[in-house]
Short mmCIF file of C-alpha atoms and ligand atoms in Angstrom, two decimals:
data_model
loop_
_atom_site.label_atom_id
_atom_site.label_comp_id
_atom_site.label_asym_id
_atom_site.label_seq_id
_atom_site.Cartn_x
_atom_site.Cartn_y
_atom_site.Cartn_z
CA UNK I 7 0.07 0.31 -0.33
CA UNK I 8 1.33 4.11 -1.01
CA UNK I 9 -0.31 5.58 1.84
CA UNK I 10 -2.22 8.68 0.89
CA UNK I 11 -0.52 11.95 2.16
CA UNK I 12 -2.23 14.38 4.57
CA UNK I 13 -1.57 17.72 3.71
CA UNK I 14 -1.19 20.01 5.99
CA UNK I 15 -0.16 22.88 4.60
CA UNK I 16 -3.76 22.84 2.22
CA UNK I 17 -5.41 21.99 5.21
CA UNK I 18 -3.74 25.58 7.54
CA UNK I 19 -4.57 27.43 4.40
CA UNK I 20 -8.57 26.27 4.84
CA UNK I 21 -8.61 26.76 8.60
CA UNK I 22 -7.00 30.13 8.14
CA UNK I 23 -9.20 31.22 5.43
CA UNK I 24 -11.82 30.48 8.03
CA UNK I 25 -10.21 32.15 11.08
CA UNK I 26 -10.52 35.63 8.14
CA UNK I 27 -14.20 35.12 8.12
CA UNK I 28 -15.20 34.54 11.42
CA UNK I 29 -12.60 37.81 11.89
CA UNK I 30 -14.57 39.34 9.35
CA UNK I 31 -17.68 38.86 11.00
CA UNK I 32 -16.40 40.60 14.42
CA UNK I 33 -15.22 43.56 12.46
CA UNK I 34 -18.80 44.07 11.05
CA UNK I 35 -19.01 44.05 14.98
CA UNK I 36 -16.69 46.87 16.08
CA UNK I 37 -14.71 43.82 17.41
CA UNK I 38 -10.68 43.47 15.88
CA UNK I 39 -8.58 40.43 18.36
CA UNK I 40 -5.52 41.10 18.75
CA UNK I 41 -2.14 39.25 19.95
CA UNK I 42 0.81 39.59 21.68
CA UNK I 43 3.61 37.21 21.57
CA UNK I 44 6.58 37.42 23.37
CA UNK I 45 10.26 36.30 22.61
CA UNK I 46 12.41 36.59 25.41
CA UNK I 47 16.47 36.82 23.33
CA UNK I 48 17.33 36.62 19.59
CA UNK I 49 17.72 32.24 19.82
CA UNK I 50 17.11 32.12 15.42
CA UNK I 51 14.21 29.85 15.66
CA UNK I 52 12.16 31.01 17.47
CA UNK I 53 12.74 34.79 15.63
CA UNK I 54 11.66 33.13 12.26
CA UNK I 55 8.51 31.52 14.00
CA UNK I 56 7.51 34.63 15.99
CA UNK I 57 7.50 36.88 12.47
CA UNK I 58 5.70 34.20 11.28
CA UNK I 59 2.75 34.79 14.25
CA UNK I 60 2.55 38.41 13.50
CA UNK I 61 2.36 38.46 9.92
CA UNK I 62 0.02 36.06 9.74
CA UNK I 63 -2.56 37.32 12.60
CA UNK I 64 -2.15 40.40 10.60
CA UNK I 65 -2.94 38.51 6.96
CA UNK I 66 -5.42 37.14 9.48
CA UNK I 67 -7.44 40.89 9.98
CA UNK I 68 -6.38 40.51 13.79
CA UNK I 69 -4.33 42.62 15.54
CA UNK I 70 -0.46 41.79 16.04
CA UNK I 71 0.95 43.18 19.06
CA UNK I 72 5.02 41.89 19.60
CA UNK I 73 7.33 42.88 22.39
CA UNK I 74 10.27 41.62 22.71
CA UNK I 75 12.87 41.32 25.68
CA UNK I 76 16.61 41.26 26.18
CA UNK I 77 18.41 37.35 26.42
CA UNK I 78 19.19 39.34 30.14
CA UNK I 79 16.04 40.21 31.66
CA UNK I 80 14.05 39.34 34.82
CA UNK I 81 11.78 36.99 35.64
CA UNK I 82 10.32 40.27 37.78
CA UNK I 83 11.11 42.19 34.56
CA UNK I 84 9.43 40.00 32.58
CA UNK I 85 6.20 39.05 34.70
CA UNK I 86 5.23 42.34 34.98
CA UNK I 87 5.00 43.08 31.41
CA UNK I 88 2.49 39.48 31.09
CA UNK I 89 0.83 41.34 34.03
CA UNK I 90 0.64 44.72 31.73
CA UNK I 91 -0.78 42.21 28.67
CA UNK I 92 -3.21 40.26 32.08
CA UNK I 93 -5.06 43.82 31.45
CA UNK I 94 -4.76 45.36 28.52
CA UNK I 95 -8.11 45.01 26.51
CA UNK I 96 -7.58 45.37 23.51
CA UNK I 97 -5.12 41.61 24.12
CA UNK I 98 -7.55 38.88 23.27
CA UNK I 99 -4.12 36.57 22.94
CA UNK I 100 -1.21 36.02 25.36
CA UNK I 101 1.72 33.85 23.70
CA UNK I 102 5.56 33.95 25.14
CA UNK I 103 7.78 32.66 22.90
CA UNK I 104 9.40 29.13 24.71
CA UNK I 105 11.96 28.22 24.96
CA UNK I 106 13.20 31.25 28.15
CA UNK I 107 16.42 32.01 28.97
CA UNK I 108 17.66 29.38 32.43
CA UNK I 109 17.34 32.42 34.56
CA UNK I 110 13.47 32.36 34.45
CA UNK I 111 11.31 29.70 35.09
CA UNK I 112 8.69 29.19 32.32
CA UNK I 113 5.93 27.40 34.72
CA UNK I 114 5.78 30.21 36.95
CA UNK I 115 5.77 32.40 33.25
CA UNK I 116 2.75 30.50 32.00
CA UNK I 117 0.92 30.34 35.58
CA UNK I 118 0.73 34.33 35.72
CA UNK I 119 -0.73 34.29 32.12
CA UNK I 120 -4.66 34.85 32.85
CA UNK I 121 -5.53 31.67 31.13
CA UNK I 122 -8.82 33.39 29.22
CA UNK I 123 -5.61 35.03 26.62
CA UNK I 124 -3.59 31.10 26.93
CA UNK I 125 -3.91 31.02 23.31
CA UNK I 126 -1.09 28.13 23.71
CA UNK I 127 -3.17 26.21 26.45
CA UNK I 128 -0.31 25.65 28.45
CA UNK I 129 -1.91 27.39 31.60
CA UNK I 130 -3.02 24.36 34.15
CA UNK I 131 -5.59 25.36 34.77
CA UNK I 132 -7.21 25.29 30.43
CA UNK I 133 -5.49 21.72 31.38
CA UNK I 134 -7.47 20.93 33.69
CA UNK I 135 -10.03 21.70 31.28
CA UNK I 136 -9.41 19.74 28.71
CA UNK I 137 -8.89 16.78 30.93
CA UNK I 138 -11.87 17.36 32.64
CA UNK I 139 -13.81 17.92 29.76
CA UNK I 140 -14.55 21.45 29.83
CA UNK I 141 -15.14 24.21 27.45
CA UNK I 142 -10.96 26.32 27.78
CA UNK I 143 -8.29 27.43 24.87
CA UNK I 144 -6.39 23.81 23.41
CA UNK I 145 -2.82 23.26 22.56
CA UNK I 146 -2.13 24.67 19.35
CA UNK I 147 -0.52 21.28 18.28
CA UNK I 148 -1.79 18.65 19.26
CA UNK I 149 -5.42 20.54 17.89
CA UNK I 150 -4.08 20.47 14.52
CA UNK I 151 -2.60 16.72 14.28
CA UNK I 152 -6.86 15.45 16.19
CA UNK I 153 -7.94 18.11 12.60
CA UNK I 154 -4.96 16.71 10.11
CA UNK I 155 -6.34 13.08 11.80
CA UNK I 156 -10.04 13.91 10.74
CA UNK I 157 -9.36 15.43 7.59
CA UNK I 158 -8.81 11.43 6.26
CA UNK I 159 -11.34 9.73 9.27
CA UNK I 160 -14.40 11.94 10.87
CA UNK I 161 -15.72 8.88 13.46
CA UNK I 162 -12.92 7.83 15.64
CA UNK I 163 -13.98 5.82 17.99
CA UNK I 164 -12.77 2.87 20.22
CA UNK I 165 -9.73 3.30 17.48
CA UNK I 166 -6.51 2.30 19.10
CA UNK I 167 -4.74 5.43 19.50
CA UNK I 168 -0.39 5.02 20.61
CA UNK I 169 0.69 9.09 21.28
CA UNK I 170 4.72 8.32 21.23
CA UNK I 171 5.83 11.45 23.72
CA UNK I 172 4.54 12.85 26.67
CA UNK I 173 5.28 16.81 27.04
CA UNK I 174 3.26 19.12 28.89
CA UNK I 175 2.49 20.41 25.08
CA UNK I 176 1.92 18.40 22.97
CA UNK I 177 1.87 14.04 24.05
CA UNK I 178 -0.42 14.75 27.11
CA UNK I 179 -2.82 17.36 25.38
CA UNK I 180 -2.89 15.32 22.91
CA UNK I 181 -4.16 11.77 24.26
CA UNK I 182 -6.70 14.16 25.89
CA UNK I 183 -7.96 15.45 22.73
CA UNK I 184 -8.18 11.54 21.28
CA UNK I 185 -9.82 10.51 24.69
CA UNK I 186 -12.23 12.94 24.03
CA UNK I 187 -12.50 11.36 20.70
CA UNK I 188 -13.70 7.78 22.21
CA UNK I 189 -10.18 6.29 21.02
CA UNK I 190 -8.68 3.96 23.59
CA UNK I 191 -5.32 5.84 24.48
CA UNK I 192 -2.05 5.09 25.34
CA UNK I 193 0.99 8.04 25.90
CA UNK I 194 4.34 5.66 25.63
CA UNK I 195 7.66 7.27 25.80
CA UNK I 196 11.02 6.97 26.48
CA UNK I 197 11.08 4.50 29.71
CA UNK I 198 8.36 2.41 27.27
CA UNK I 199 9.05 -1.65 27.20
CA UNK I 200 8.86 -2.28 24.10
CA UNK I 201 8.62 -0.05 21.78
CA UNK I 202 7.67 -1.17 18.40
CA UNK I 203 5.32 -3.32 20.11
CA UNK I 204 2.85 -0.93 21.49
CA UNK I 205 3.28 1.06 18.01
CA UNK I 206 1.81 -1.86 16.18
CA UNK I 207 -1.43 -1.05 18.03
CA UNK I 208 -1.95 1.54 16.65
CA UNK I 209 -4.86 2.65 14.66
CA UNK I 210 -4.22 6.37 15.07
CA UNK I 211 0.13 6.89 15.28
CA UNK I 212 1.18 9.96 16.56
CA UNK I 213 4.33 10.36 17.31
CA UNK I 214 6.35 13.85 19.24
CA UNK I 215 10.15 12.38 20.56
CA UNK I 216 11.90 14.44 19.06
CA UNK I 217 14.27 11.24 17.60
CA UNK I 218 14.70 11.67 13.90
CA UNK I 219 12.89 9.29 12.11
CA UNK I 220 13.13 6.53 14.92
CA UNK I 221 9.90 5.16 14.36
CA UNK I 222 10.15 3.19 11.32
CA UNK I 223 7.81 1.13 8.77
CA UNK I 224 7.67 -2.08 10.20
CA UNK I 225 6.30 -0.34 14.12
CA UNK I 226 3.31 0.85 11.90
CA UNK I 227 -0.01 -1.07 11.48
CA UNK I 228 -1.59 -2.22 7.86
CA UNK I 229 -3.50 1.39 7.41
CA UNK I 230 -2.65 3.51 10.18
CA UNK I 231 -3.52 7.16 10.30
CA UNK I 232 0.11 8.18 11.15
CA UNK I 233 0.61 11.57 12.41
CA UNK I 234 4.47 12.77 12.81
CA UNK I 235 4.74 15.51 14.88
CA UNK I 236 8.79 15.77 14.79
CA UNK I 237 11.40 18.55 13.02
CA UNK I 238 14.41 17.62 13.28
CA UNK I 239 17.44 18.95 11.13
CA UNK I 240 19.65 15.67 9.95
CA UNK I 241 23.09 16.35 8.17
CA UNK I 242 22.73 16.18 4.61
CA UNK I 243 24.39 15.46 1.06
CA UNK I 244 26.05 17.53 -0.14
CA UNK I 245 28.90 17.98 3.24
CA UNK I 246 26.97 21.15 5.13
CA UNK I 247 23.29 20.60 4.04
CA UNK I 248 21.34 19.49 6.23
CA UNK I 249 17.33 18.70 5.76
CA UNK I 250 13.88 18.49 8.01
CA UNK I 251 13.14 14.73 9.15
CA UNK I 252 10.48 13.74 11.29
CA UNK I 253 10.45 11.58 13.88
CA UNK I 254 8.84 8.98 11.61
CA UNK I 255 11.43 7.20 8.59
CA UNK I 256 8.07 8.15 5.57
CA UNK I 257 8.76 6.16 2.94
CA UNK I 258 8.44 3.19 5.04
CA UNK I 259 5.17 4.96 6.57
CA UNK I 260 3.87 5.40 3.23
CA UNK I 261 4.05 1.40 2.00
CA UNK I 262 2.49 0.08 5.80
CA UNK I 263 0.35 3.16 6.89
CA UNK I 264 -3.32 4.63 4.91
CA UNK I 265 -2.74 8.07 5.12
CA UNK I 266 0.83 9.76 6.34
CA UNK I 267 1.26 13.49 7.38
CA UNK I 268 4.73 14.76 5.62
CA UNK I 269 7.94 16.31 7.52
CA UNK I 270 7.72 19.19 6.65
CA UNK I 271 4.07 20.15 5.53
CA UNK I 272 2.63 17.76 7.59
CA UNK I 273 1.56 18.72 11.15
CA UNK I 274 4.04 21.77 10.93
CA UNK I 275 1.75 24.66 9.23
CA UNK I 276 -1.49 23.74 11.75
CA UNK I 277 0.20 24.66 14.56
CA UNK I 278 0.17 28.54 13.48
CA UNK I 279 -3.60 28.22 11.91
CA UNK I 280 -4.80 26.81 15.34
CA UNK I 281 -3.18 29.49 17.27
CA UNK I 282 -5.24 31.95 15.18
CA UNK I 283 -8.93 30.12 15.52
CA UNK I 284 -7.52 30.31 19.46
CA UNK I 285 -7.11 34.06 19.35
CA UNK I 286 -10.41 34.50 17.91
CA UNK I 287 -12.25 31.52 20.55
CA UNK I 288 -10.48 34.05 23.11
CA UNK I 289 -11.43 37.64 21.99
CA UNK I 290 -15.49 35.89 20.86
CA UNK I 291 -15.66 34.36 24.69
CA UNK I 292 -14.31 37.36 26.80
CA UNK I 293 -16.65 39.70 24.70
CA UNK I 294 -19.62 37.33 25.92
CA UNK I 295 -20.54 36.07 21.87
CA UNK I 296 -20.95 32.51 21.06
CA UNK I 297 -17.59 30.53 20.55
CA UNK I 298 -16.77 30.81 16.59
CA UNK I 299 -15.57 26.98 16.14
CA UNK I 300 -18.27 25.59 17.36
CA UNK I 301 -17.40 21.49 16.71
CA UNK I 302 -13.56 22.45 17.22
CA UNK I 303 -11.73 24.75 14.22
N1 LIG E 427 8.01 27.77 21.13
C1 LIG E 427 7.73 26.50 20.03
N2 LIG E 427 6.23 25.93 19.81
C2 LIG E 427 5.90 27.01 20.46
C3 LIG E 427 4.46 26.89 20.65
O1 LIG E 427 3.23 26.53 20.26
N3 LIG E 427 4.70 27.54 21.68
C4 LIG E 427 5.26 28.58 22.23
N4 LIG E 427 5.11 29.72 23.29
N5 LIG E 427 6.54 28.75 22.64
C5 LIG E 427 6.96 27.61 21.48
#
C-alpha cells in the first residue's frame, strides 16, 4: 500500500480562511482580536516563528502586538509585562515564546498568564479543563494533529491510538483530545518496554519524541493513520547541508500506513493556524459572544 499524504499546508490554508471569515464578521461588530507575542532573547528559530506568527495574525485581519525582551531580562520584568498584557483590553491572546533563558522559570510565567488569554493552552487551568472535558483553550499542535486525523477519518470512536511522547505541550494534551474522541489511548515514552510492539497496536499513531526517523515502517500497523510531530534537522549531502526529517521514517511509513503526514508540510503549518483560531475563540468568549468554531476549528 502507498499511504495517502495528509496535506497540512492545504488544511492550514483552509483553517486560516475560516479564521479570516470569523474575523471579518467580528469587524462588522466593531471587534478586532489582538494577539500579543513575547520573545525573550535572540534564539534564531524562535525569531522565525515569531515573525511568521505576526505576519499571519495581520493577514487574518487581527492585531499583532510584538514584545521583545533582551536575553538578560529578569523573571520580574517578564512577569510585569505579562501582568500588563493581562490587563490590556486590546489583547485577547498572549503567547510567551518558549524556550525561555535559564534565569526564567517558564512554569511560573505560564501560570501568570490569564487563562482566558492563554492561546497556547499551557496554563494548568486550561490543561485541567481539557482533562475534564470543559471548554477551555487547547494547545495548538495537538489541536492541529486532531484536525489532520479528522481530515481522513471523521469517526474515531473505539480506535486504538498510541501517542509517543509525554510532554505537556504535545503528548499529554494529544492523549486527552483522543480520549475525547472515544479512542482507546496509550501514551508511550522513553521508558516504555517494547515500543515497536506498542506502536504496532495503533490505528492512530502520533509521534512526538524529537528523535529523527525513530519510528520505522515495521512498527506501523497496516492501514494506520500516522501523524508525525517531529521536526529534526539532520546532516545531508552535499557536506555541510542539512534537511528536515520527522520522528517517523517517512518512506517506510508510506508502505504500511493508510495516511501519513510529511515533514515539512504536515503538522507544522497547522500550529500557527490553530493559534489564530484560538485567538478568535478567546476574543469571542471574553466578550460573551458565542464560540466561533462550535465543533472545534
Ligand atoms: N516554541 C515552539 N513552539 C511553541 C509554541 O507552540 N508555543 C510557545 N509558546 N512556544 C513555542
